[in-house]
Amino acid sequence: MEVSNLTENKAVKRKAKENVLSTTYKKKVKGSNKPFRPGFGEEKFDETDYYIENGLRKVYPYIFTYTSYCKGRWAGEKLMDIYAREFRAHPREEYVKAVLSGSVTVNGKMVGTDYVLRDNDLIANKVHRHEIPVLAAPLKIIHQSDDLVIIDKPPSIPVHPCGRYRHNSIAFILGKEYNLKNLNILHRLDRLTSGLLMFGLKADRVKTMMDQIRERQVSKEYVCRVDGNFPDQPVCCVEPIEVISHKIGVCVVSPSGKGCKTEFSKLSYNGKSSVVMCRPLTGRMHQIRIHLQYLGHPIVNDPLYNHEVFGPNKGKGGDLGKSREQLLEDLIKVHTAENWLNEEESSSGTSNDSDQTKYDKLVGEKKDENEDTSGQQATIAEENKNIECAGSTSLTCGITSSLKHYTENDKQYEKLKKQYVFDPKKITYDPNCYDCQRKYKDPKPSDLIMFLHALKYKGLDWEFETEMPAWAKDDWTES
């Protein structure tokens, strides 16, 4: 009886979610009338396009609707309080504007700023979306069959849409440029991590390989470059790892964490840093990075776990130097979108006027949103002919030897540059857009790579391997 009631209650909840959808969000999917959340369909690949500038793959701003069903813990709270607490991309006043203008709706209808959320409410936020640039390196497919696609992933590109990345993700690039749109991700790599990435095309193959990964029948080899002279003898770290914030994605070694095991062996030492082979025997979040931090040999350019925010010892031996609460507060301050602002709005870094920024400067002072900007776009087109490097943020000037590994003497990269030439007519401006009012700088070369590479995966009846990255050479030094 209890099981029957539970099943019935779940069915009622599912039905309720469908009923709250306004007719605005009802479309026919393959001949059916099944409603779905906006943004999920074949047309998503045509929302916008890319352009290549200063060695970066950039996305033209575009209109996108974020949607989310009201979570249980949100029910009974005011919409504005949820935005202020859960969505920190913009200040509270920007969300107030969005609600009053109708950009934010609930169940397809405009609501007031004092609206109290109810269970199963569908919240939609229509925005003028700006994505963060990534390295304009081509994706190298090292194996493709009717059931598998294996690539050598460049650094800086996330595997799937997340945060301020959507079209600038591996999933979207494969769909847009290689027509590979219905892929099942068999495992994940961090955005800055490079190397072997596997996708399945057929359900039976996906299940077989996922079962092998789940049952730990897959051996994995990663290579990294770490601070200092790593021990000559193999090291095995079995410290448990705990996720202390899923929201910002950070973990620490903790007795209350989940058990895990990583084997390390030194390959070389160049007097400053060591190349280390890593064999994770479990698959915890950030496992290799955290275990190396714990051992006192963090990855040399790990922006998270090789940072003073973890205390004077940078987390060595599990010493954080502060409470977890203070650590999370400090991490939010360090890893914020404000770090992408240009120098005139932030003291962080050197400014570099990209094509998009030039356009923002021209139209940012526009008083009438209906004003014709064709002349301004023509001005940008003329400026685009004479782009010059401006400080270390320009990859064409400051590209490092580790990044040249992905672009230098690559015919596919040269083809991409010719295919994705900047077109000022594709730059759109929204007077109500928070990001259009701000000027963001390009990421520096050091922001685009971390010296951690997935080298080899081997299952019961399959094995795939990538080439060693340039930074893993015995006598390598960054130029």
Coordinates of C-alpha atoms in Angstrom, one line a residue:
M1 CA 0.0 0.0 0.0
E2 CA 2.8 2.4 0.9
V3 CA 4.7 1.6 -2.3
S4 CA 1.5 2.2 -4.3
N5 CA 0.9 5.6 -2.7
L6 CA 4.6 6.6 -3.3
T7 CA 4.4 5.7 -7.0
E8 CA 1.1 7.6 -7.3
N9 CA 2.5 10.7 -5.6
K10 CA 5.5 10.7 -8.0
A11 CA 3.1 10.4 -10.9
V12 CA 1.1 13.4 -9.6
K13 CA 4.3 15.5 -9.3
R14 CA 5.4 14.7 -12.8
K15 CA 1.9 15.6 -14.1
A16 CA 2.0 18.8 -12.1
K17 CA 5.3 19.8 -13.7
E18 CA 3.8 19.4 -17.1
N19 CA 0.7 21.4 -16.2
V20 CA 2.6 24.4 -15.0
L21 CA 4.2 24.9 -18.4
S22 CA 2.6 27.8 -20.2
T23 CA 1.6 27.3 -23.9
T24 CA 4.6 29.5 -24.6
Y25 CA 6.8 26.6 -23.8
K26 CA 4.8 23.9 -25.7
K27 CA 6.3 22.8 -29.0
K28 CA 5.9 19.7 -31.1
V29 CA 8.9 17.4 -30.8
K30 CA 8.9 14.8 -33.6
G31 CA 5.2 15.1 -34.1
S32 CA 4.2 15.1 -30.4
N33 CA 2.7 17.7 -28.2
K34 CA 5.0 17.0 -25.3
P35 CA 6.0 20.2 -23.6
F36 CA 9.7 20.8 -22.7
R37 CA 11.8 23.4 -21.1
P38 CA 13.0 26.0 -23.6
G39 CA 16.5 25.7 -25.0
F40 CA 16.5 21.9 -25.5
G41 CA 16.1 21.1 -29.2
E42 CA 18.0 20.7 -32.5
E43 CA 17.8 24.5 -33.0
K44 CA 20.2 25.0 -30.0
F45 CA 23.2 24.6 -32.3
D46 CA 22.1 27.5 -34.5
E47 CA 21.6 30.0 -31.6
T48 CA 24.9 31.7 -32.5
D49 CA 28.3 31.3 -34.1
Y50 CA 32.0 31.5 -33.4
Y51 CA 34.8 33.8 -34.4
I52 CA 38.6 33.4 -33.9
E53 CA 40.5 36.3 -32.4
N54 CA 44.0 36.4 -30.8
G55 CA 44.2 32.7 -30.7
L56 CA 40.8 32.4 -28.9
R57 CA 37.5 30.8 -29.9
K58 CA 34.8 33.4 -29.1
V59 CA 31.0 33.3 -29.2
Y60 CA 28.8 36.1 -30.5
P61 CA 26.4 37.2 -27.7
Y62 CA 22.9 35.6 -28.1
I63 CA 19.5 35.3 -26.5
F64 CA 19.1 32.3 -24.2
T65 CA 16.5 31.3 -21.7
Y66 CA 17.7 29.7 -18.4
T67 CA 15.0 27.5 -16.8
S68 CA 14.8 25.8 -13.5
Y69 CA 12.0 24.1 -11.6
C70 CA 11.5 25.3 -8.0
K71 CA 13.6 23.1 -5.7
G72 CA 12.0 21.8 -2.5
R73 CA 14.2 24.1 -0.4
W74 CA 13.1 27.1 -2.3
A75 CA 9.3 26.6 -1.8
G76 CA 7.8 29.3 0.4
E77 CA 10.6 31.8 -0.2
K78 CA 10.5 35.0 -2.3
L79 CA 11.8 34.8 -5.8
M80 CA 14.2 37.7 -5.3
D81 CA 15.7 36.1 -2.1
I82 CA 16.4 32.9 -4.1
Y83 CA 18.1 34.9 -6.9
A84 CA 20.2 36.9 -4.4
R85 CA 21.4 33.7 -2.6
E86 CA 21.6 31.0 -5.3
F87 CA 22.5 33.0 -8.5
R88 CA 25.5 35.2 -7.9
A89 CA 26.3 36.1 -11.5
H90 CA 24.8 39.5 -11.2
P91 CA 23.8 41.9 -8.3
R92 CA 20.3 41.6 -6.8
E93 CA 19.2 44.9 -8.5
E94 CA 19.8 43.4 -11.9
Y95 CA 17.4 40.5 -11.2
V96 CA 14.9 43.0 -9.9
K97 CA 15.1 44.8 -13.3
A98 CA 14.7 41.4 -15.1
V99 CA 11.5 40.6 -13.1
L100 CA 10.0 44.0 -13.7
S101 CA 10.8 43.9 -17.4
G102 CA 9.3 40.4 -17.9
S103 CA 12.7 38.8 -18.7
V104 CA 12.2 36.6 -15.6
T105 CA 8.8 34.7 -15.6
V106 CA 7.3 32.0 -13.5
N107 CA 5.2 29.4 -15.3
G108 CA 5.4 31.5 -18.4
K109 CA 3.8 34.6 -16.7
M110 CA 5.1 37.9 -15.4
V111 CA 5.2 38.1 -11.6
G112 CA 6.1 40.7 -9.0
T113 CA 9.3 41.0 -7.1
D114 CA 7.5 39.8 -4.0
Y115 CA 6.3 36.6 -5.6
V116 CA 6.6 33.6 -3.3
L117 CA 7.7 30.4 -5.0
R118 CA 5.6 27.2 -4.9
D119 CA 6.7 23.6 -5.5
N120 CA 7.0 22.7 -9.2
D121 CA 7.1 26.4 -10.3
L122 CA 9.0 26.7 -13.6
I123 CA 11.3 29.8 -13.4
A124 CA 12.5 31.1 -16.8
N125 CA 15.2 33.9 -17.2
K126 CA 15.6 35.3 -20.7
V127 CA 19.1 36.8 -21.0
H128 CA 21.5 38.2 -23.6
R129 CA 24.2 35.7 -23.0
H130 CA 28.0 36.4 -23.2
E131 CA 30.3 33.4 -23.1
I132 CA 34.0 33.3 -21.9
P133 CA 36.5 32.7 -24.7
V134 CA 38.5 29.4 -24.9
L135 CA 41.6 28.3 -26.7
A136 CA 40.9 28.2 -30.4
A137 CA 42.6 24.7 -30.7
P138 CA 40.9 22.2 -33.1
L139 CA 39.5 19.0 -31.6
K140 CA 41.7 16.0 -32.6
I141 CA 39.6 12.9 -33.2
I142 CA 41.9 9.9 -32.5
H143 CA 39.2 7.2 -33.0
Q144 CA 35.8 7.2 -34.6
S145 CA 33.5 4.2 -35.3
D146 CA 29.8 3.5 -35.4
D147 CA 29.7 3.2 -31.6
L148 CA 32.6 5.3 -30.2
V149 CA 34.2 8.7 -30.6
I150 CA 37.6 9.4 -28.9
I151 CA 39.2 12.8 -28.9
D152 CA 42.3 14.5 -27.6
K153 CA 40.7 17.4 -25.7
P154 CA 42.5 20.7 -25.7
P155 CA 42.8 22.6 -22.4
S156 CA 40.4 25.4 -21.4
I157 CA 37.3 23.9 -23.0
P158 CA 34.7 22.4 -20.7
V159 CA 33.3 19.0 -21.7
H160 CA 29.6 20.0 -21.5
P161 CA 27.7 23.3 -21.0
C162 CA 28.2 24.8 -17.5
G163 CA 28.4 28.3 -16.0
R164 CA 29.4 30.8 -18.6
Y165 CA 30.2 28.1 -21.2
R166 CA 27.6 26.6 -23.6
H167 CA 28.7 26.8 -27.3
N168 CA 32.2 27.0 -26.1
S169 CA 32.0 23.4 -24.8
I170 CA 33.3 20.1 -26.3
A171 CA 29.7 18.8 -26.7
F172 CA 28.6 21.9 -28.7
I173 CA 31.8 22.1 -30.8
L174 CA 31.4 18.4 -31.8
G175 CA 27.8 19.0 -32.7
K176 CA 28.3 22.2 -34.7
E177 CA 31.6 21.3 -36.5
Y178 CA 31.5 17.5 -36.7
N179 CA 27.8 16.9 -36.8
L180 CA 28.2 14.6 -33.7
K181 CA 25.1 15.6 -31.8
N182 CA 23.8 12.6 -29.8
L183 CA 26.9 11.6 -27.9
N184 CA 27.0 10.0 -24.5
I185 CA 29.8 11.2 -22.3
L186 CA 31.6 8.2 -20.8
H187 CA 33.7 10.2 -18.4
R188 CA 34.6 13.8 -17.7
L189 CA 37.7 16.0 -17.6
D190 CA 38.1 19.3 -15.8
R191 CA 37.9 22.4 -18.1
L192 CA 41.7 23.1 -17.9
T193 CA 42.7 19.4 -18.1
S194 CA 43.6 18.1 -21.6
G195 CA 43.7 14.6 -23.0
L196 CA 41.7 11.5 -23.8
L197 CA 38.0 12.0 -23.8
M198 CA 35.5 9.2 -24.7
F199 CA 32.0 9.4 -26.1
G200 CA 29.6 6.5 -26.9
L201 CA 27.1 6.4 -29.8
K202 CA 25.2 3.2 -29.1
A203 CA 23.4 2.2 -26.0
D204 CA 24.9 -1.3 -25.6
R205 CA 28.4 0.0 -26.1
V206 CA 27.8 2.8 -23.6
K207 CA 26.5 0.4 -21.0
T208 CA 29.4 -2.0 -21.4
M209 CA 32.0 0.7 -21.0
M210 CA 30.2 2.5 -18.2
D211 CA 29.9 -0.8 -16.3
Q212 CA 33.7 -1.4 -16.7
I213 CA 34.4 2.1 -15.4
R214 CA 31.9 1.7 -12.5
E215 CA 33.4 -1.7 -11.5
R216 CA 36.9 -0.3 -11.7
Q217 CA 38.0 -2.5 -14.5
V218 CA 39.4 0.4 -16.4
S219 CA 43.0 1.5 -15.8
K220 CA 43.7 5.2 -16.2
E221 CA 47.0 7.0 -16.7
Y222 CA 47.5 10.8 -16.3
V223 CA 50.6 12.8 -16.6
C224 CA 51.2 16.1 -14.8
R225 CA 53.9 18.6 -13.9
V226 CA 54.2 19.5 -10.2
D227 CA 56.1 21.9 -8.0
G228 CA 59.4 20.7 -6.6
N229 CA 61.4 17.5 -6.8
F230 CA 58.9 14.6 -6.4
P231 CA 60.1 11.5 -4.5
D232 CA 62.1 9.1 -6.6
Q233 CA 60.2 6.1 -5.2
P234 CA 56.6 5.5 -6.1
V235 CA 54.0 7.1 -3.8
C236 CA 50.5 5.8 -3.0
C237 CA 48.1 8.3 -1.5
V238 CA 44.9 6.9 0.1
E239 CA 43.6 10.0 1.9
P240 CA 39.8 10.3 1.8
I241 CA 38.3 13.2 -0.1
E242 CA 35.2 15.2 0.8
V243 CA 33.3 17.7 -1.4
I244 CA 32.8 20.8 0.8
S245 CA 31.0 22.8 -1.8
H246 CA 29.2 21.3 -4.9
K247 CA 28.2 24.8 -5.9
I248 CA 31.7 26.1 -6.5
G249 CA 33.3 22.7 -6.9
V250 CA 35.9 22.3 -4.3
C251 CA 37.1 19.3 -2.2
V252 CA 39.5 18.7 0.7
V253 CA 41.2 15.7 2.3
S254 CA 39.0 14.8 5.3
P255 CA 38.5 11.8 7.6
S256 CA 34.7 12.1 6.8
G257 CA 35.3 12.0 3.1
K258 CA 35.0 9.0 0.7
G259 CA 37.9 6.6 0.3
C260 CA 40.1 6.9 -2.7
K261 CA 43.5 5.8 -3.9
T262 CA 46.1 7.3 -6.3
E263 CA 49.5 5.9 -7.3
F264 CA 52.2 8.3 -8.4
S265 CA 55.7 7.8 -10.0
K266 CA 58.2 10.4 -11.0
L267 CA 59.2 10.5 -14.7
S268 CA 61.6 13.4 -14.7
Y269 CA 62.8 16.6 -12.9
N270 CA 64.1 19.8 -14.6
G271 CA 65.5 21.5 -11.5
K272 CA 62.3 23.3 -10.7
S273 CA 59.4 21.0 -11.3
S274 CA 58.7 17.2 -11.8
V275 CA 56.8 15.3 -14.4
V276 CA 54.7 12.7 -12.6
M277 CA 52.7 9.7 -13.8
C278 CA 49.4 9.4 -12.0
R279 CA 47.2 6.3 -11.8
P280 CA 43.9 7.0 -10.0
L281 CA 42.3 3.7 -8.8
T282 CA 39.1 5.5 -7.9
G283 CA 37.3 8.3 -9.5
R284 CA 36.6 11.0 -6.9
M285 CA 36.2 14.7 -7.9
H286 CA 39.6 16.4 -8.4
Q287 CA 41.3 13.3 -6.9
I288 CA 44.7 13.7 -8.5
R289 CA 44.9 17.4 -7.9
I290 CA 43.9 17.1 -4.2
H291 CA 46.2 14.2 -3.5
L292 CA 49.1 16.1 -5.0
Q293 CA 48.3 19.2 -2.9
Y294 CA 48.2 17.0 0.2
L295 CA 51.6 15.6 -0.7
G296 CA 53.1 19.1 -1.0
H297 CA 53.6 18.8 -4.7
P298 CA 50.6 20.6 -6.3
I299 CA 50.3 20.9 -10.1
V300 CA 52.5 24.0 -11.0
N301 CA 49.7 26.0 -12.5
D302 CA 46.6 24.6 -10.8
P303 CA 44.6 27.8 -10.2
L304 CA 42.6 26.2 -7.4
Y305 CA 44.7 23.8 -5.4
N306 CA 48.0 25.6 -5.8
H307 CA 46.8 28.9 -4.3
E308 CA 47.5 30.8 -1.1
V309 CA 43.8 30.8 -0.4
F310 CA 44.4 27.3 1.1
G311 CA 46.7 28.9 3.7
P312 CA 50.5 29.4 3.9
N313 CA 51.2 25.7 3.3
K314 CA 48.7 25.6 0.4
G315 CA 46.9 22.6 1.9
K316 CA 50.0 20.4 2.4
G317 CA 49.2 17.6 4.8
G318 CA 45.6 18.7 4.9
D319 CA 46.5 22.0 6.7
L320 CA 44.1 24.7 5.3
G321 CA 45.2 27.4 7.7
K322 CA 41.6 28.4 8.3
S323 CA 38.1 27.2 8.8
R324 CA 36.1 25.6 5.9
E325 CA 33.6 28.5 6.1
Q326 CA 36.4 31.0 5.7
L327 CA 38.0 29.0 2.9
L328 CA 34.8 28.9 0.9
E329 CA 34.3 32.7 1.4
D330 CA 37.8 33.4 0.2
L331 CA 37.5 31.1 -2.8
I332 CA 34.4 32.9 -3.9
K333 CA 36.3 36.2 -3.8
V334 CA 39.2 34.8 -5.7
H335 CA 37.4 32.9 -8.4
T336 CA 34.8 35.5 -9.4
A337 CA 33.7 36.8 -12.8
E338 CA 35.1 40.2 -11.6
N339 CA 38.6 38.8 -12.5
W340 CA 37.5 39.0 -16.2
L341 CA 36.8 42.8 -16.1
N342 CA 39.0 45.2 -17.9
E343 CA 41.5 47.3 -16.1
E344 CA 39.3 50.4 -16.1
E345 CA 36.7 48.6 -14.0
S346 CA 39.0 46.3 -12.0
S347 CA 42.5 46.5 -10.7
S348 CA 43.1 42.9 -11.8
G349 CA 45.3 42.3 -14.8
T350 CA 46.1 44.1 -18.0
S351 CA 43.3 45.2 -20.3
N352 CA 43.1 44.1 -24.0
D353 CA 40.5 45.5 -26.3
S354 CA 39.1 42.6 -28.3
D355 CA 36.6 43.1 -31.2
Q356 CA 33.7 42.5 -28.9
T357 CA 35.0 45.0 -26.3
K358 CA 35.5 47.6 -29.0
Y359 CA 31.9 47.2 -30.1
D360 CA 30.8 47.5 -26.5
K361 CA 32.7 50.7 -26.1
L362 CA 31.0 52.2 -29.2
V363 CA 27.5 51.2 -28.4
G364 CA 27.7 51.4 -24.6
E365 CA 27.0 55.1 -24.6
K366 CA 24.0 54.8 -27.0
K367 CA 21.0 56.6 -25.5
D368 CA 18.3 55.4 -27.8
E369 CA 18.1 51.6 -28.1
N370 CA 16.6 52.0 -31.5
E371 CA 19.5 54.0 -32.8
D372 CA 21.1 52.7 -36.0
T373 CA 24.5 51.1 -35.2
S374 CA 25.5 50.2 -38.8
G375 CA 28.0 53.0 -38.9
Q376 CA 29.5 51.9 -35.6
Q377 CA 29.8 48.3 -36.9
A378 CA 31.6 49.6 -40.0
T379 CA 34.1 51.4 -37.7
I380 CA 34.8 48.1 -35.9
A381 CA 35.3 46.3 -39.1
E382 CA 37.9 48.9 -40.1
E383 CA 39.6 48.6 -36.7
N384 CA 39.6 44.8 -37.0
K385 CA 42.0 45.1 -39.9
N386 CA 44.6 46.7 -37.7
I387 CA 44.4 44.7 -34.4
E388 CA 47.6 44.9 -32.5
C389 CA 48.8 43.0 -29.5
A390 CA 48.2 44.7 -26.2
G391 CA 50.0 43.1 -23.2
S392 CA 50.3 39.5 -22.2
T393 CA 46.6 38.9 -22.6
S394 CA 46.9 38.6 -26.4
L395 CA 47.7 35.0 -27.4
T396 CA 49.2 36.2 -30.6
C397 CA 51.9 37.9 -28.6
G398 CA 52.1 36.0 -25.3
I399 CA 51.3 32.5 -26.5
T400 CA 53.4 30.0 -24.5
S401 CA 55.2 27.0 -25.7
S402 CA 52.7 24.8 -24.0
L403 CA 49.8 26.3 -25.9
K404 CA 51.6 26.3 -29.3
H405 CA 51.5 22.5 -29.0
Y406 CA 47.8 22.7 -29.8
T407 CA 47.9 25.3 -32.7
E408 CA 51.4 25.7 -34.2
N409 CA 51.8 24.1 -37.7
D410 CA 48.2 22.7 -37.5
K411 CA 46.4 22.8 -40.8
Q412 CA 43.0 22.4 -39.1
Y413 CA 43.7 25.5 -36.9
E414 CA 44.6 27.5 -40.0
K415 CA 41.3 26.4 -41.5
L416 CA 39.4 27.4 -38.4
K417 CA 40.9 30.9 -38.5
K418 CA 39.7 31.4 -42.1
Q419 CA 36.3 29.9 -41.4
Y420 CA 35.6 32.1 -38.3
V421 CA 36.6 35.6 -39.3
F422 CA 35.1 38.3 -37.1
D423 CA 31.9 39.8 -38.5
P424 CA 30.7 43.0 -36.7
K425 CA 27.2 42.5 -38.0
K426 CA 26.8 39.5 -35.8
I427 CA 27.6 41.3 -32.6
T428 CA 24.3 42.2 -30.9
Y429 CA 23.7 44.7 -28.1
D430 CA 21.0 44.7 -25.5
P431 CA 20.6 47.9 -23.5
N432 CA 19.1 45.9 -20.6
C433 CA 22.0 43.4 -20.6
Y434 CA 24.2 43.6 -17.5
D435 CA 27.2 42.2 -19.4
C436 CA 26.8 44.6 -22.3
Q437 CA 27.5 47.4 -19.9
R438 CA 30.7 45.9 -18.7
K439 CA 34.1 45.5 -20.4
Y440 CA 35.7 42.1 -20.0
K441 CA 39.3 41.3 -20.8
D442 CA 40.5 38.2 -22.7
P443 CA 41.9 35.4 -20.6
K444 CA 45.7 35.3 -20.4
P445 CA 47.6 32.3 -21.7
S446 CA 48.1 31.2 -18.1
D447 CA 44.3 31.1 -17.7
L448 CA 43.9 28.5 -20.5
I449 CA 45.9 25.5 -19.4
M450 CA 46.7 23.3 -16.4
F451 CA 49.5 20.8 -16.6
L452 CA 47.3 17.7 -16.2
H453 CA 46.7 15.4 -19.1
A454 CA 44.7 12.2 -19.5
L455 CA 47.2 10.0 -21.3
K456 CA 45.7 6.5 -21.5
Y457 CA 42.5 4.6 -20.7
K458 CA 42.5 0.8 -21.0
G459 CA 39.4 -1.5 -20.5
L460 CA 38.9 -5.2 -20.8
D461 CA 38.7 -5.3 -24.6
W462 CA 39.8 -1.8 -25.6
E463 CA 42.7 0.7 -25.2
F464 CA 43.2 4.3 -26.3
E465 CA 46.1 6.6 -25.8
T466 CA 47.1 10.2 -26.7
E467 CA 50.5 11.8 -27.4
M468 CA 52.4 13.4 -24.6
P469 CA 51.9 17.2 -24.3
A470 CA 54.8 19.5 -24.9
W471 CA 55.1 20.5 -21.2
A472 CA 55.8 16.9 -20.2
K473 CA 59.2 16.7 -21.9
D474 CA 62.1 16.0 -19.6
D475 CA 64.0 19.3 -20.2
W476 CA 61.0 21.5 -20.8
T477 CA 60.8 25.1 -19.5
E478 CA 58.0 27.6 -20.3
S479 CA 58.9 30.2 -22.8

